[in-house]
MMTF fields as JSON, N, C-alpha, C and O atoms, coordinates in Angstrom:
{
  "mmtfVersion": "1.0.0",
  "mmtfProducer": "UNKNOWN",
  "numBonds": 563,
  "numAtoms": 564,
  "numGroups": 141,
  "numChains": 1,
  "numModels": 1,
  "chainsPerModel": [1],
  "groupsPerChain": [141],
  "chainIdList": ["A"],
  "bondAtomList": [4, 2, 8, 6, 12, 10, 16, 14, 20, 18, 24, 22, 28, 26, 32, 30, 36, 34, 40, 38, 44, 42, 48, 46, 52, 50, 56, 54, 60, 58, 64, 62, 68, 66, 72, 70, 76, 74, 80, 78, 84, 82, 88, 86, 92, 90, 96, 94, 100, 98, 104, 102, 108, 106, 112, 110, 116, 114, 120, 118, 124, 122, 128, 126, 132, 130, 136, 134, 140, 138, 144, 142, 148, 146, 152, 150, 156, 154, 160, 158, 164, 162, 168, 166, 172, 170, 176, 174, 180, 178, 184, 182, 188, 186, 192, 190, 196, 194, 200, 198, 204, 202, 208, 206, 212, 210, 216, 214, 220, 218, 224, 222, 228, 226, 232, 230, 236, 234, 240, 238, 244, 242, 248, 246, 252, 250, 256, 254, 260, 258, 264, 262, 268, 266, 272, 270, 276, 274, 280, 278, 284, 282, 288, 286, 292, 290, 296, 294, 300, 298, 304, 302, 308, 306, 312, 310, 316, 314, 320, 318, 324, 322, 328, 326, 332, 330, 336, 334, 340, 338, 344, 342, 348, 346, 352, 350, 356, 354, 360, 358, 364, 362, 368, 366, 372, 370, 376, 374, 380, 378, 384, 382, 388, 386, 392, 390, 396, 394, 400, 398, 404, 402, 408, 406, 412, 410, 416, 414, 420, 418, 424, 422, 428, 426, 432, 430, 436, 434, 440, 438, 444, 442, 448, 446, 452, 450, 456, 454, 460, 458, 464, 462, 468, 466, 472, 470, 476, 474, 480, 478, 484, 482, 488, 486, 492, 490, 496, 494, 500, 498, 504, 502, 508, 506, 512, 510, 516, 514, 520, 518, 524, 522, 528, 526, 532, 530, 536, 534, 540, 538, 544, 542, 548, 546, 552, 550, 556, 554, 560, 558],
  "bondOrderList": [1, 1, 1, 1, 1, 1, 1, 1, 1, 1, 1, 1, 1, 1, 1, 1, 1, 1, 1, 1, 1, 1, 1, 1, 1, 1, 1, 1, 1, 1, 1, 1, 1, 1, 1, 1, 1, 1, 1, 1, 1, 1, 1, 1, 1, 1, 1, 1, 1, 1, 1, 1, 1, 1, 1, 1, 1, 1, 1, 1, 1, 1, 1, 1, 1, 1, 1, 1, 1, 1, 1, 1, 1, 1, 1, 1, 1, 1, 1, 1, 1, 1, 1, 1, 1, 1, 1, 1, 1, 1, 1, 1, 1, 1, 1, 1, 1, 1, 1, 1, 1, 1, 1, 1, 1, 1, 1, 1, 1, 1, 1, 1, 1, 1, 1, 1, 1, 1, 1, 1, 1, 1, 1, 1, 1, 1, 1, 1, 1, 1, 1, 1, 1, 1, 1, 1, 1, 1, 1, 1],
  "groupList": [{"groupName": "MET", "atomNameList": ["N", "CA", "C", "O"], "elementList": ["N", "C", "C", "O"], "formalChargeList": [0, 0, 0, 0], "bondAtomList": [1, 0, 2, 1, 3, 2], "bondOrderList": [1, 1, 2], "singleLetterCode": "M", "chemCompType": "L-PEPTIDE LINKING"}, {"groupName": "ILE", "atomNameList": ["N", "CA", "C", "O"], "elementList": ["N", "C", "C", "O"], "formalChargeList": [0, 0, 0, 0], "bondAtomList": [1, 0, 2, 1, 3, 2], "bondOrderList": [1, 1, 2], "singleLetterCode": "I", "chemCompType": "L-PEPTIDE LINKING"}, {"groupName": "ALA", "atomNameList": ["N", "CA", "C", "O"], "elementList": ["N", "C", "C", "O"], "formalChargeList": [0, 0, 0, 0], "bondAtomList": [1, 0, 2, 1, 3, 2], "bondOrderList": [1, 1, 2], "singleLetterCode": "A", "chemCompType": "L-PEPTIDE LINKING"}, {"groupName": "TRP", "atomNameList": ["N", "CA", "C", "O"], "elementList": ["N", "C", "C", "O"], "formalChargeList": [0, 0, 0, 0], "bondAtomList": [1, 0, 2, 1, 3, 2], "bondOrderList": [1, 1, 2], "singleLetterCode": "W", "chemCompType": "L-PEPTIDE LINKING"}, {"groupName": "CYS", "atomNameList": ["N", "CA", "C", "O"], "elementList": ["N", "C", "C", "O"], "formalChargeList": [0, 0, 0, 0], "bondAtomList": [1, 0, 2, 1, 3, 2], "bondOrderList": [1, 1, 2], "singleLetterCode": "C", "chemCompType": "L-PEPTIDE LINKING"}, {"groupName": "LEU", "atomNameList": ["N", "CA", "C", "O"], "elementList": ["N", "C", "C", "O"], "formalChargeList": [0, 0, 0, 0], "bondAtomList": [1, 0, 2, 1, 3, 2], "bondOrderList": [1, 1, 2], "singleLetterCode": "L", "chemCompType": "L-PEPTIDE LINKING"}, {"groupName": "PRO", "atomNameList": ["N", "CA", "C", "O"], "elementList": ["N", "C", "C", "O"], "formalChargeList": [0, 0, 0, 0], "bondAtomList": [1, 0, 2, 1, 3, 2], "bondOrderList": [1, 1, 2], "singleLetterCode": "P", "chemCompType": "L-PEPTIDE LINKING"}, {"groupName": "ASP", "atomNameList": ["N", "CA", "C", "O"], "elementList": ["N", "C", "C", "O"], "formalChargeList": [0, 0, 0, 0], "bondAtomList": [1, 0, 2, 1, 3, 2], "bondOrderList": [1, 1, 2], "singleLetterCode": "D", "chemCompType": "L-PEPTIDE LINKING"}, {"groupName": "SER", "atomNameList": ["N", "CA", "C", "O"], "elementList": ["N", "C", "C", "O"], "formalChargeList": [0, 0, 0, 0], "bondAtomList": [1, 0, 2, 1, 3, 2], "bondOrderList": [1, 1, 2], "singleLetterCode": "S", "chemCompType": "L-PEPTIDE LINKING"}, {"groupName": "THR", "atomNameList": ["N", "CA", "C", "O"], "elementList": ["N", "C", "C", "O"], "formalChargeList": [0, 0, 0, 0], "bondAtomList": [1, 0, 2, 1, 3, 2], "bondOrderList": [1, 1, 2], "singleLetterCode": "T", "chemCompType": "L-PEPTIDE LINKING"}, {"groupName": "ARG", "atomNameList": ["N", "CA", "C", "O"], "elementList": ["N", "C", "C", "O"], "formalChargeList": [0, 0, 0, 0], "bondAtomList": [1, 0, 2, 1, 3, 2], "bondOrderList": [1, 1, 2], "singleLetterCode": "R", "chemCompType": "L-PEPTIDE LINKING"}, {"groupName": "GLU", "atomNameList": ["N", "CA", "C", "O"], "elementList": ["N", "C", "C", "O"], "formalChargeList": [0, 0, 0, 0], "bondAtomList": [1, 0, 2, 1, 3, 2], "bondOrderList": [1, 1, 2], "singleLetterCode": "E", "chemCompType": "L-PEPTIDE LINKING"}, {"groupName": "HIS", "atomNameList": ["N", "CA", "C", "O"], "elementList": ["N", "C", "C", "O"], "formalChargeList": [0, 0, 0, 0], "bondAtomList": [1, 0, 2, 1, 3, 2], "bondOrderList": [1, 1, 2], "singleLetterCode": "H", "chemCompType": "L-PEPTIDE LINKING"}, {"groupName": "GLN", "atomNameList": ["N", "CA", "C", "O"], "elementList": ["N", "C", "C", "O"], "formalChargeList": [0, 0, 0, 0], "bondAtomList": [1, 0, 2, 1, 3, 2], "bondOrderList": [1, 1, 2], "singleLetterCode": "Q", "chemCompType": "L-PEPTIDE LINKING"}, {"groupName": "VAL", "atomNameList": ["N", "CA", "C", "O"], "elementList": ["N", "C", "C", "O"], "formalChargeList": [0, 0, 0, 0], "bondAtomList": [1, 0, 2, 1, 3, 2], "bondOrderList": [1, 1, 2], "singleLetterCode": "V", "chemCompType": "L-PEPTIDE LINKING"}, {"groupName": "ASN", "atomNameList": ["N", "CA", "C", "O"], "elementList": ["N", "C", "C", "O"], "formalChargeList": [0, 0, 0, 0], "bondAtomList": [1, 0, 2, 1, 3, 2], "bondOrderList": [1, 1, 2], "singleLetterCode": "N", "chemCompType": "L-PEPTIDE LINKING"}, {"groupName": "TYR", "atomNameList": ["N", "CA", "C", "O"], "elementList": ["N", "C", "C", "O"], "formalChargeList": [0, 0, 0, 0], "bondAtomList": [1, 0, 2, 1, 3, 2], "bondOrderList": [1, 1, 2], "singleLetterCode": "Y", "chemCompType": "L-PEPTIDE LINKING"}, {"groupName": "GLY", "atomNameList": ["N", "CA", "C", "O"], "elementList": ["N", "C", "C", "O"], "formalChargeList": [0, 0, 0, 0], "bondAtomList": [1, 0, 2, 1, 3, 2], "bondOrderList": [1, 1, 2], "singleLetterCode": "G", "chemCompType": "PEPTIDE LINKING"}, {"groupName": "PHE", "atomNameList": ["N", "CA", "C", "O"], "elementList": ["N", "C", "C", "O"], "formalChargeList": [0, 0, 0, 0], "bondAtomList": [1, 0, 2, 1, 3, 2], "bondOrderList": [1, 1, 2], "singleLetterCode": "F", "chemCompType": "L-PEPTIDE LINKING"}],
  "groupTypeList": [0, 1, 2, 3, 4, 5, 6, 6, 7, 8, 2, 9, 8, 10, 2, 10, 11, 5, 5, 10, 7, 12, 5, 8, 10, 13, 12, 5, 2, 4, 7, 14, 5, 14, 11, 5, 11, 5, 14, 14, 2, 11, 5, 2, 9, 15, 2, 2, 8, 16, 2, 6, 17, 6, 16, 11, 5, 10, 1, 14, 12, 7, 12, 17, 2, 6, 17, 10, 14, 11, 14, 14, 7, 2, 17, 2, 17, 2, 17, 5, 1, 11, 8, 5, 5, 10, 10, 6, 5, 2, 14, 6, 7, 7, 14, 7, 11, 5, 2, 5, 17, 17, 10, 17, 5, 10, 1, 14, 2, 11, 18, 9, 12, 17, 10, 4, 17, 2, 17, 3, 9, 10, 5, 4, 2, 9, 17, 13, 6, 17, 9, 14, 14, 3, 18, 11, 5, 6, 4, 5, 10],
  "groupIdList": [1, 2, 3, 4, 5, 6, 7, 8, 9, 10, 11, 12, 13, 14, 15, 16, 17, 18, 19, 20, 21, 22, 23, 24, 25, 26, 27, 28, 29, 30, 31, 32, 33, 34, 35, 36, 37, 38, 39, 40, 41, 42, 43, 44, 45, 46, 47, 48, 49, 50, 51, 52, 53, 54, 55, 56, 57, 58, 59, 60, 61, 62, 63, 64, 65, 66, 67, 68, 69, 70, 71, 72, 73, 74, 75, 76, 77, 78, 79, 80, 81, 82, 83, 84, 85, 86, 87, 88, 89, 90, 91, 92, 93, 94, 95, 96, 97, 98, 99, 100, 101, 102, 103, 104, 105, 106, 107, 108, 109, 110, 111, 112, 113, 114, 115, 116, 117, 118, 119, 120, 121, 122, 123, 124, 125, 126, 127, 128, 129, 130, 131, 132, 133, 134, 135, 136, 137, 138, 139, 140, 141],
  "secStructList": [7, 3, 3, 3, 3, 3, 7, 4, 4, 4, 2, 2, 2, 2, 2, 2, 2, 2, 2, 2, 2, 2, 2, 6, 6, 1, 7, 7, 7, 2, 2, 2, 2, 2, 2, 2, 2, 2, 2, 2, 2, 2, 2, 2, 2, 2, 2, 2, 2, 2, 1, 7, 1, 7, 3, 3, 3, 3, 3, 3, 3, 3, 6, 6, 3, 3, 3, 3, 3, 3, 3, 3, 3, 1, 7, 7, 7, 2, 2, 2, 2, 2, 2, 2, 2, 2, 1, 7, 7, 7, 7, 7, 1, 1, 4, 4, 4, 4, 4, 4, 1, 7, 2, 2, 2, 2, 2, 2, 2, 2, 2, 6, 6, 6, 7, 3, 3, 3, 3, 3, 3, 3, 7, 6, 6, 6, 7, 7, 3, 3, 3, 3, 3, 3, 3, 3, 7, 7, 7, 7, 7],
  "xCoordList": [89.185, 90.284, 91.426, 91.226, 92.617, 93.835, 94.57, 94.686, 95.069, 95.79, 97.099, 97.167, 98.137, 99.449, 99.914, 99.655, 100.59, 101.252, 102.556, 103.262, 102.863, 104.102, 105.046, 104.66, 106.276, 107.227, 107.627, 107.894, 107.671, 107.964, 109.283, 109.372, 110.293, 111.609, 111.762, 112.748, 110.812, 110.898, 109.514, 109.248, 108.64, 107.264, 107.235, 106.447, 108.076, 108.058, 108.478, 107.767, 109.61, 110.085, 109.157, 108.93, 108.627, 107.715, 106.402, 105.869, 105.875, 104.634, 104.841, 103.979, 105.973, 106.265, 106.35, 105.789, 107.053, 107.237, 105.897, 105.619, 105.081, 103.782, 102.878, 102.219, 102.845, 102.014, 102.499, 101.699, 103.797, 104.366, 104.04, 103.593, 104.261, 103.978, 102.503, 102.158, 101.635, 100.199, 99.686, 98.815, 100.228, 99.74, 100.482, 100.098, 101.525, 102.322, 101.508, 101.877, 100.439, 99.597, 98.469, 97.611, 98.468, 97.337, 97.563, 96.712, 98.67, 98.95, 98.958, 98.392, 99.596, 99.735, 100.972, 101.969, 100.908, 102.096, 103.144, 102.812, 104.399, 105.497, 105.486, 105.708, 105.233, 105.24, 104.092, 104.244, 102.963, 101.831, 102.19, 101.913, 102.803, 103.204, 104.229, 104.16, 105.161, 106.159, 105.481, 105.842, 104.507, 103.785, 103.006, 102.984, 102.367, 101.607, 102.542, 102.193, 103.717, 104.712, 105.161, 105.344, 105.337, 105.724, 104.645, 104.953, 103.394, 102.283, 102.223, 102.121, 102.286, 102.207, 103.433, 103.333, 104.581, 105.787, 105.627, 106.036, 105.038, 104.815, 103.873, 104.123, 102.801, 101.85, 102.468, 102.253, 103.227, 103.874, 104.937, 105.077, 105.68, 106.69, 106.028, 106.496, 104.938, 104.229, 103.721, 103.858, 103.135, 102.608, 103.728, 103.59, 104.833, 105.932, 106.636, 107.224, 106.582, 107.263, 106.433, 106.979, 105.102, 104.273, 103.22, 102.574, 103.028, 101.945, 102.468, 103.445, 101.804, 102.197, 101.759, 100.792, 102.475, 102.108, 101.087, 100.733, 100.622, 101.089, 100.624, 99.769, 101.229, 100.926, 100.451, 100.899, 99.542, 99.015, 98.94, 98.742, 99.1, 98.8, 97.611, 97.601, 96.601, 95.419, 95.154, 95.34, 94.722, 94.225, 92.786, 92.499, 91.891, 90.465, 90.069, 90.358, 89.41, 89.0, 87.544, 86.704, 87.27, 85.927, 85.605, 86.253, 84.619, 84.264, 85.476, 85.629, 86.327, 87.476, 88.728, 89.804, 88.628, 89.803, 90.217, 89.361, 91.537, 91.97, 91.388, 91.451, 90.821, 90.187, 90.746, 90.666, 91.313, 91.776, 92.923, 92.938, 93.884, 95.007, 94.894, 94.604, 95.124, 95.018, 96.271, 96.802, 96.732, 97.775, 97.134, 96.526, 97.272, 96.587, 97.624, 98.625, 97.369, 98.217, 97.327, 96.111, 97.93, 97.158, 97.028, 96.651, 97.333, 97.258, 95.851, 94.902, 95.748, 94.453, 94.489, 93.869, 95.217, 95.415, 94.545, 94.878, 93.438, 92.617, 92.155, 92.217, 91.702, 91.199, 92.286, 92.069, 93.447, 94.565, 95.014, 95.249, 95.133, 95.579, 94.592, 94.993, 93.313, 92.289, 92.4, 92.296, 92.609, 92.72, 93.984, 93.962, 95.076, 96.31, 96.153, 96.693, 95.417, 95.175, 94.331, 94.486, 93.435, 92.513, 93.037, 92.414, 94.167, 94.748, 95.127, 95.721, 94.791, 95.153, 96.668, 97.427, 97.077, 98.497, 98.942, 98.395, 99.925, 100.452, 101.96, 102.633, 102.469, 103.915, 104.456, 104.007, 105.425, 105.927, 106.662, 107.286, 106.565, 107.269, 108.762, 109.562, 109.135, 110.567, 110.807, 109.888, 112.036, 112.412, 112.118, 111.833, 112.18, 111.929, 110.536, 110.325, 109.581, 108.226, 108.187, 107.284, 109.159, 109.215, 109.512, 109.209, 110.089, 110.425, 109.212, 109.313, 108.06, 106.875, 106.232, 105.4, 106.581, 106.004, 104.719, 104.249, 104.158, 102.923, 103.122, 102.154, 104.367, 104.619, 104.28, 103.76, 104.562, 104.298, 102.826, 102.47, 101.972, 100.541, 100.068, 99.104, 100.741, 100.414, 100.79, 100.075, 101.904, 102.297, 101.217, 100.817, 100.749, 99.687, 98.46, 97.917, 98.019, 96.827, 97.024, 96.111, 98.192, 98.457, 98.523, 97.893, 99.273, 99.453, 98.171, 97.998, 97.27, 96.006, 94.867, 93.717, 95.181, 94.179, 93.054, 91.887, 93.435, 92.468, 91.627, 90.746, 91.874, 91.116, 91.821, 92.381, 91.771, 92.443, 91.724, 90.919, 92.021, 91.378, 91.891, 92.798, 91.306, 91.681, 90.428, 89.446, 90.471, 89.336, 89.716, 90.88, 88.698, 88.884, 88.595, 87.755, 89.29, 89.101, 89.53, 89.857, 89.522, 90.089, 91.144, 90.957, 92.238, 93.293, 92.812, 92.195, 93.097, 92.688, 93.364, 92.73, 94.654, 95.426, 95.042, 95.063, 94.692, 94.463, 93.056, 92.641, 92.326, 91.004, 91.013, 89.952, 92.201, 92.26, 91.929, 92.143, 91.408, 91.067, 92.328, 93.402, 92.175, 93.31, 92.877, 91.694, 93.856, 93.66, 93.958, 94.94, 93.104, 93.346, 93.539, 92.751, 94.587, 94.803, 94.779, 95.479, 93.975, 93.716, 93.854, 93.805, 94.03, 93.946, 93.341, 93.526, 92.611, 91.989, 93.008, 93.86, 92.899, 93.734, 93.083, 91.859, 93.888, 93.285, 92.511, 92.783, 91.566, 90.754, 91.666, 92.447, 91.565, 92.448, 91.741, 92.325, 90.522, 89.768, 90.021, 89.471],
  "yCoordList": [219.67, 219.028, 220.035, 221.227, 219.507, 220.286, 219.615, 218.39, 220.396, 219.845, 220.589, 221.811, 219.824, 220.388, 219.848, 218.689, 220.663, 220.201, 219.508, 219.97, 218.409, 217.684, 217.884, 217.647, 218.316, 218.505, 217.158, 216.21, 217.061, 215.777, 215.147, 213.928, 215.965, 215.424, 215.048, 214.411, 215.426, 215.077, 214.788, 215.088, 214.207, 213.942, 213.046, 213.28, 212.035, 211.076, 211.717, 211.605, 212.38, 212.985, 214.106, 214.282, 214.857, 215.949, 215.407, 215.964, 214.336, 213.739, 213.226, 213.427, 212.567, 212.071, 213.237, 213.184, 214.278, 215.441, 216.111, 216.433, 216.315, 216.959, 216.117, 216.646, 214.809, 213.939, 213.938, 214.067, 213.793, 213.794, 215.096, 215.073, 216.217, 217.515, 217.649, 218.137, 217.219, 217.367, 216.463, 216.856, 215.249, 214.29, 214.364, 213.689, 215.163, 215.225, 215.72, 215.457, 216.414, 216.943, 215.976, 216.325, 214.771, 213.856, 212.767, 211.891, 212.79, 211.822, 210.386, 209.497, 210.16, 208.815, 208.15, 208.817, 206.851, 206.103, 206.234, 206.295, 206.276, 206.468, 205.407, 205.733, 204.144, 203.087, 203.246, 202.901, 203.757, 204.0, 205.11, 205.001, 206.173, 207.279, 206.808, 207.206, 205.978, 205.442, 204.616, 204.735, 203.786, 202.992, 203.875, 203.613, 204.92, 205.828, 206.569, 206.799, 206.939, 207.578, 206.62, 207.028, 205.36, 204.359, 204.223, 204.143, 204.199, 204.063, 205.274, 205.107, 206.478, 207.666, 207.755, 208.228, 207.305, 207.311, 206.358, 206.677, 205.196, 204.235, 204.825, 204.7, 205.461, 206.037, 207.185, 207.291, 208.04, 209.16, 208.662, 209.201, 207.64, 207.054, 206.477, 206.703, 205.731, 205.17, 206.261, 206.159, 207.304, 208.393, 209.012, 209.17, 209.359, 210.028, 209.099, 209.568, 207.792, 206.833, 206.411, 206.144, 206.348, 205.734, 206.641, 206.247, 207.829, 208.685, 210.096, 210.536, 210.791, 212.182, 213.082, 212.785, 214.176, 215.17, 216.118, 216.027, 217.014, 217.319, 216.276, 215.435, 216.367, 215.451, 216.25, 217.373, 215.662, 216.326, 215.348, 214.148, 215.877, 215.157, 215.867, 217.091, 215.077, 215.656, 214.936, 213.725, 215.696, 215.108, 215.569, 216.763, 214.593, 214.864, 214.742, 213.744, 215.767, 215.8, 215.365, 215.655, 214.665, 214.212, 214.712, 214.304, 215.584, 216.184, 216.827, 216.743, 217.463, 218.181, 217.349, 217.912, 216.028, 215.168, 214.594, 214.282, 214.453, 213.835, 212.433, 211.656, 212.103, 210.813, 209.994, 208.765, 210.671, 209.966, 210.743, 211.973, 210.009, 210.599, 210.166, 209.006, 211.11, 210.832, 211.321, 212.387, 210.537, 210.971, 210.987, 210.004, 212.103, 212.328, 212.595, 213.272, 212.051, 212.333, 212.551, 212.372, 212.936, 213.209, 211.984, 212.102, 210.816, 209.585, 209.025, 209.582, 207.894, 207.243, 205.793, 204.917, 205.546, 204.173, 203.703, 202.71, 204.377, 204.038, 202.58, 201.912, 202.089, 200.715, 199.689, 198.744, 199.867, 198.95, 198.995, 197.951, 200.183, 200.32, 199.655, 198.945, 199.879, 199.258, 197.738, 197.078, 197.176, 195.716, 195.213, 194.143, 195.954, 195.547, 195.631, 194.798, 196.629, 196.744, 195.589, 195.178, 195.058, 193.99, 192.592, 191.601, 192.507, 191.203, 190.453, 191.037, 189.171, 188.395, 188.34, 188.245, 188.4, 188.325, 186.874, 185.992, 186.64, 185.286, 185.324, 186.267, 184.3, 184.183, 183.628, 182.579, 184.33, 183.861, 182.532, 182.232, 181.746, 180.466, 180.65, 179.853, 181.69, 181.954, 183.456, 184.241, 183.829, 185.233, 186.032, 187.227, 185.408, 186.131, 186.737, 187.742, 186.14, 186.695, 188.054, 188.852, 188.32, 189.618, 190.741, 191.899, 190.432, 191.443, 191.913, 192.872, 191.264, 191.615, 192.919, 193.454, 193.444, 194.693, 194.481, 193.355, 195.579, 195.515, 195.255, 195.244, 195.046, 194.771, 195.969, 195.811, 197.147, 198.348, 198.528, 198.915, 198.25, 198.36, 197.284, 197.494, 196.135, 195.105, 195.61, 195.352, 196.325, 196.928, 197.898, 197.893, 198.727, 199.685, 198.946, 199.307, 197.919, 197.176, 196.503, 196.501, 195.94, 195.263, 196.251, 196.031, 197.331, 198.29, 199.043, 199.514, 199.157, 199.858, 198.889, 199.304, 197.605, 196.556, 196.603, 196.369, 196.913, 196.943, 198.201, 198.303, 199.162, 200.422, 201.405, 202.416, 201.067, 201.864, 201.62, 200.697, 202.445, 202.272, 203.272, 204.056, 203.233, 204.141, 204.52, 203.778, 205.665, 206.119, 207.315, 207.702, 207.879, 209.05, 210.309, 210.302, 211.384, 212.663, 213.779, 213.55, 214.974, 216.138, 216.742, 216.818, 217.164, 217.8, 219.16, 219.915, 219.458, 220.747, 221.912, 222.933, 221.761, 222.869, 223.208, 224.378, 222.205, 222.447, 222.113, 222.578, 221.325, 220.891, 219.761, 219.276, 219.327, 218.253, 216.908, 216.725, 215.973, 214.661, 213.889, 214.107, 212.99, 212.192, 211.026, 210.705, 210.412, 209.246, 209.623, 210.307, 209.17, 209.33, 207.94, 207.029, 207.788, 206.572, 207.017, 207.954, 206.346, 206.83, 205.711, 204.523, 206.143, 205.222, 205.941, 207.144, 205.184, 205.749, 205.789, 204.91, 206.827, 206.942, 206.198, 206.077, 205.694, 205.088, 206.153, 207.344, 205.739, 206.693, 207.561, 207.051, 208.865, 209.803, 210.534, 211.422, 210.191, 210.937, 210.378, 210.878],
  "zCoordList": [65.455, 64.758, 64.651, 64.416, 64.831, 64.612, 63.465, 63.44, 62.517, 61.369, 61.174, 61.305, 60.858, 60.565, 59.227, 58.905, 58.45, 57.238, 57.64, 58.536, 56.977, 57.237, 56.062, 54.917, 56.322, 55.225, 54.618, 55.355, 53.297, 52.645, 53.093, 53.238, 53.308, 53.644, 55.118, 55.489, 55.954, 57.384, 57.966, 59.13, 57.153, 57.593, 58.826, 59.743, 58.856, 59.958, 61.269, 62.268, 61.279, 62.53, 62.982, 64.179, 62.038, 62.407, 62.967, 63.927, 62.388, 62.904, 64.329, 65.184, 64.595, 65.941, 66.926, 68.021, 66.522, 67.39, 67.707, 68.862, 66.694, 66.907, 67.8, 68.696, 67.556, 68.388, 69.835, 70.762, 70.023, 71.373, 72.104, 73.251, 71.444, 72.069, 72.416, 73.492, 71.513, 71.733, 72.844, 73.619, 72.92, 73.917, 75.248, 76.203, 75.324, 76.559, 77.754, 78.899, 77.513, 78.589, 78.981, 79.791, 78.414, 78.594, 79.637, 79.787, 80.355, 81.426, 80.92, 81.556, 79.785, 79.24, 79.827, 80.106, 80.012, 80.419, 79.315, 78.131, 79.718, 78.769, 77.674, 76.508, 78.02, 77.01, 76.013, 74.841, 76.455, 75.553, 74.575, 73.38, 75.073, 74.202, 73.17, 72.008, 73.576, 72.649, 71.552, 70.381, 71.916, 70.916, 69.947, 68.745, 70.469, 69.597, 68.646, 67.488, 69.122, 68.257, 67.156, 66.009, 67.504, 66.508, 65.436, 64.247, 65.854, 64.91, 63.976, 62.761, 64.522, 63.662, 62.756, 61.624, 63.242, 62.409, 61.226, 60.11, 61.469, 60.386, 59.34, 58.141, 59.781, 58.826, 58.039, 56.831, 58.7, 58.008, 57.03, 55.932, 57.427, 56.539, 55.298, 54.182, 55.483, 54.333, 53.408, 52.189, 53.981, 53.152, 52.313, 51.1, 52.968, 52.264, 51.274, 50.3, 51.513, 50.636, 49.432, 48.362, 49.605, 48.578, 47.964, 46.993, 48.489, 47.985, 47.714, 48.319, 46.8, 46.558, 47.704, 48.407, 47.883, 48.872, 48.295, 47.12, 49.11, 50.455, 51.475, 51.197, 52.679, 53.77, 54.968, 55.2, 55.725, 56.921, 58.076, 57.885, 59.271, 60.501, 61.115, 61.251, 61.489, 62.117, 63.434, 63.547, 64.411, 65.651, 65.801, 65.889, 65.829, 65.921, 67.388, 68.049, 67.869, 69.272, 69.414, 68.563, 70.509, 70.834, 72.24, 73.204, 72.367, 73.656, 74.334, 75.552, 73.545, 74.081, 74.265, 74.47, 74.2, 74.372, 73.016, 72.188, 72.784, 71.531, 71.417, 72.369, 70.258, 70.085, 68.936, 68.947, 67.942, 66.757, 66.134, 66.149, 65.587, 64.867, 63.415, 63.123, 62.504, 61.075, 60.358, 60.669, 59.407, 58.484, 57.111, 56.687, 56.419, 55.149, 54.064, 54.297, 52.876, 51.722, 50.51, 50.586, 49.395, 48.178, 47.289, 46.123, 47.823, 47.043, 46.968, 47.519, 46.262, 46.059, 46.544, 45.941, 47.633, 48.086, 49.223, 49.869, 49.498, 50.662, 50.656, 51.689, 49.532, 49.467, 49.744, 50.502, 49.14, 49.366, 50.817, 51.425, 51.373, 52.761, 53.705, 54.627, 53.481, 54.327, 54.275, 55.309, 53.096, 52.998, 53.686, 54.293, 53.606, 54.297, 55.808, 56.536, 56.283, 57.726, 58.246, 59.397, 57.406, 57.825, 57.532, 57.914, 56.862, 56.512, 57.784, 58.691, 57.861, 59.053, 59.235, 58.27, 60.474, 60.796, 60.686, 61.349, 59.854, 59.686, 59.882, 59.465, 60.512, 60.665, 59.352, 58.891, 58.743, 57.449, 57.574, 58.592, 56.504, 56.475, 56.276, 56.766, 55.566, 55.42, 55.359, 55.124, 55.571, 55.707, 54.442, 54.53, 53.271, 52.024, 51.974, 51.295, 52.684, 52.698, 53.39, 53.138, 54.259, 54.935, 53.949, 54.236, 52.81, 51.813, 51.034, 50.268, 51.208, 50.44, 50.869, 50.136, 52.018, 52.49, 53.257, 53.418, 53.729, 54.49, 55.975, 56.735, 56.4, 57.815, 58.677, 59.782, 58.195, 58.981, 59.296, 60.408, 58.328, 58.581, 59.555, 60.291, 59.562, 60.569, 61.959, 62.927, 62.061, 63.341, 63.795, 64.959, 62.878, 63.195, 63.715, 64.759, 63.0, 63.405, 64.766, 65.592, 65.0, 66.273, 67.428, 68.462, 67.27, 68.357, 68.689, 69.813, 67.712, 67.961, 68.243, 68.383, 68.327, 68.579, 67.542, 67.858, 66.291, 65.2, 65.133, 64.279, 66.011, 65.987, 65.051, 65.475, 63.766, 62.744, 61.42, 61.298, 60.452, 59.163, 58.145, 58.424, 56.974, 55.893, 55.12, 55.105, 54.49, 53.707, 52.853, 52.755, 52.244, 51.38, 52.182, 53.082, 51.853, 52.53, 51.594, 50.43, 52.123, 51.431, 52.341, 53.555, 51.761, 52.538, 53.018, 52.266, 54.261, 54.834, 54.123, 53.858, 53.813, 53.263, 51.827, 51.442, 51.034, 49.606, 49.126, 48.064, 49.88, 49.454, 48.452, 48.059, 48.026, 47.037, 47.689, 48.887, 46.9, 47.445, 47.824, 47.262, 48.781, 49.213, 50.071, 50.179, 50.669, 51.524, 52.965, 53.253, 53.86, 55.289, 55.884, 55.628, 56.673, 57.453, 58.904, 59.286, 59.707, 61.058, 62.086, 61.766, 63.336, 64.457, 65.634, 65.814, 66.438, 67.634, 68.753, 68.882, 69.552, 70.74, 71.887, 71.931, 72.821, 74.011, 74.765, 74.616, 75.561, 76.33, 77.184, 77.987, 77.007, 77.7, 78.812, 79.433, 79.075, 80.08, 81.455, 82.436]
}
């Protein structure tokens, strides 16, 4: 596993940059890399907007290849996030329903084909408990 601290004021841009740099050697199609950047940006934005810091980006390796990306915060929202990720996608009846939030997590679930989730963890930098939101990477081998 590789872990980086994300600065609160630029967590989103830093997470995108770190993911792009790390995956640039993996021979991914450009459109796949763009989608993965969008997903990590959504998770980092949510962490910085709704949870206390510190924030971390982690890439978990499986047999030497990146297998999972995680965004970690010091919040306690794992249960809520998991339920939002699993909520059925429904087309709203009117535009006002779009203001209710949760659209970003639907993007995450759609772009990862449901290979995502949330749970409890400990931050690498501080050891304090927190929430991890993760998504699996497409097979890179």
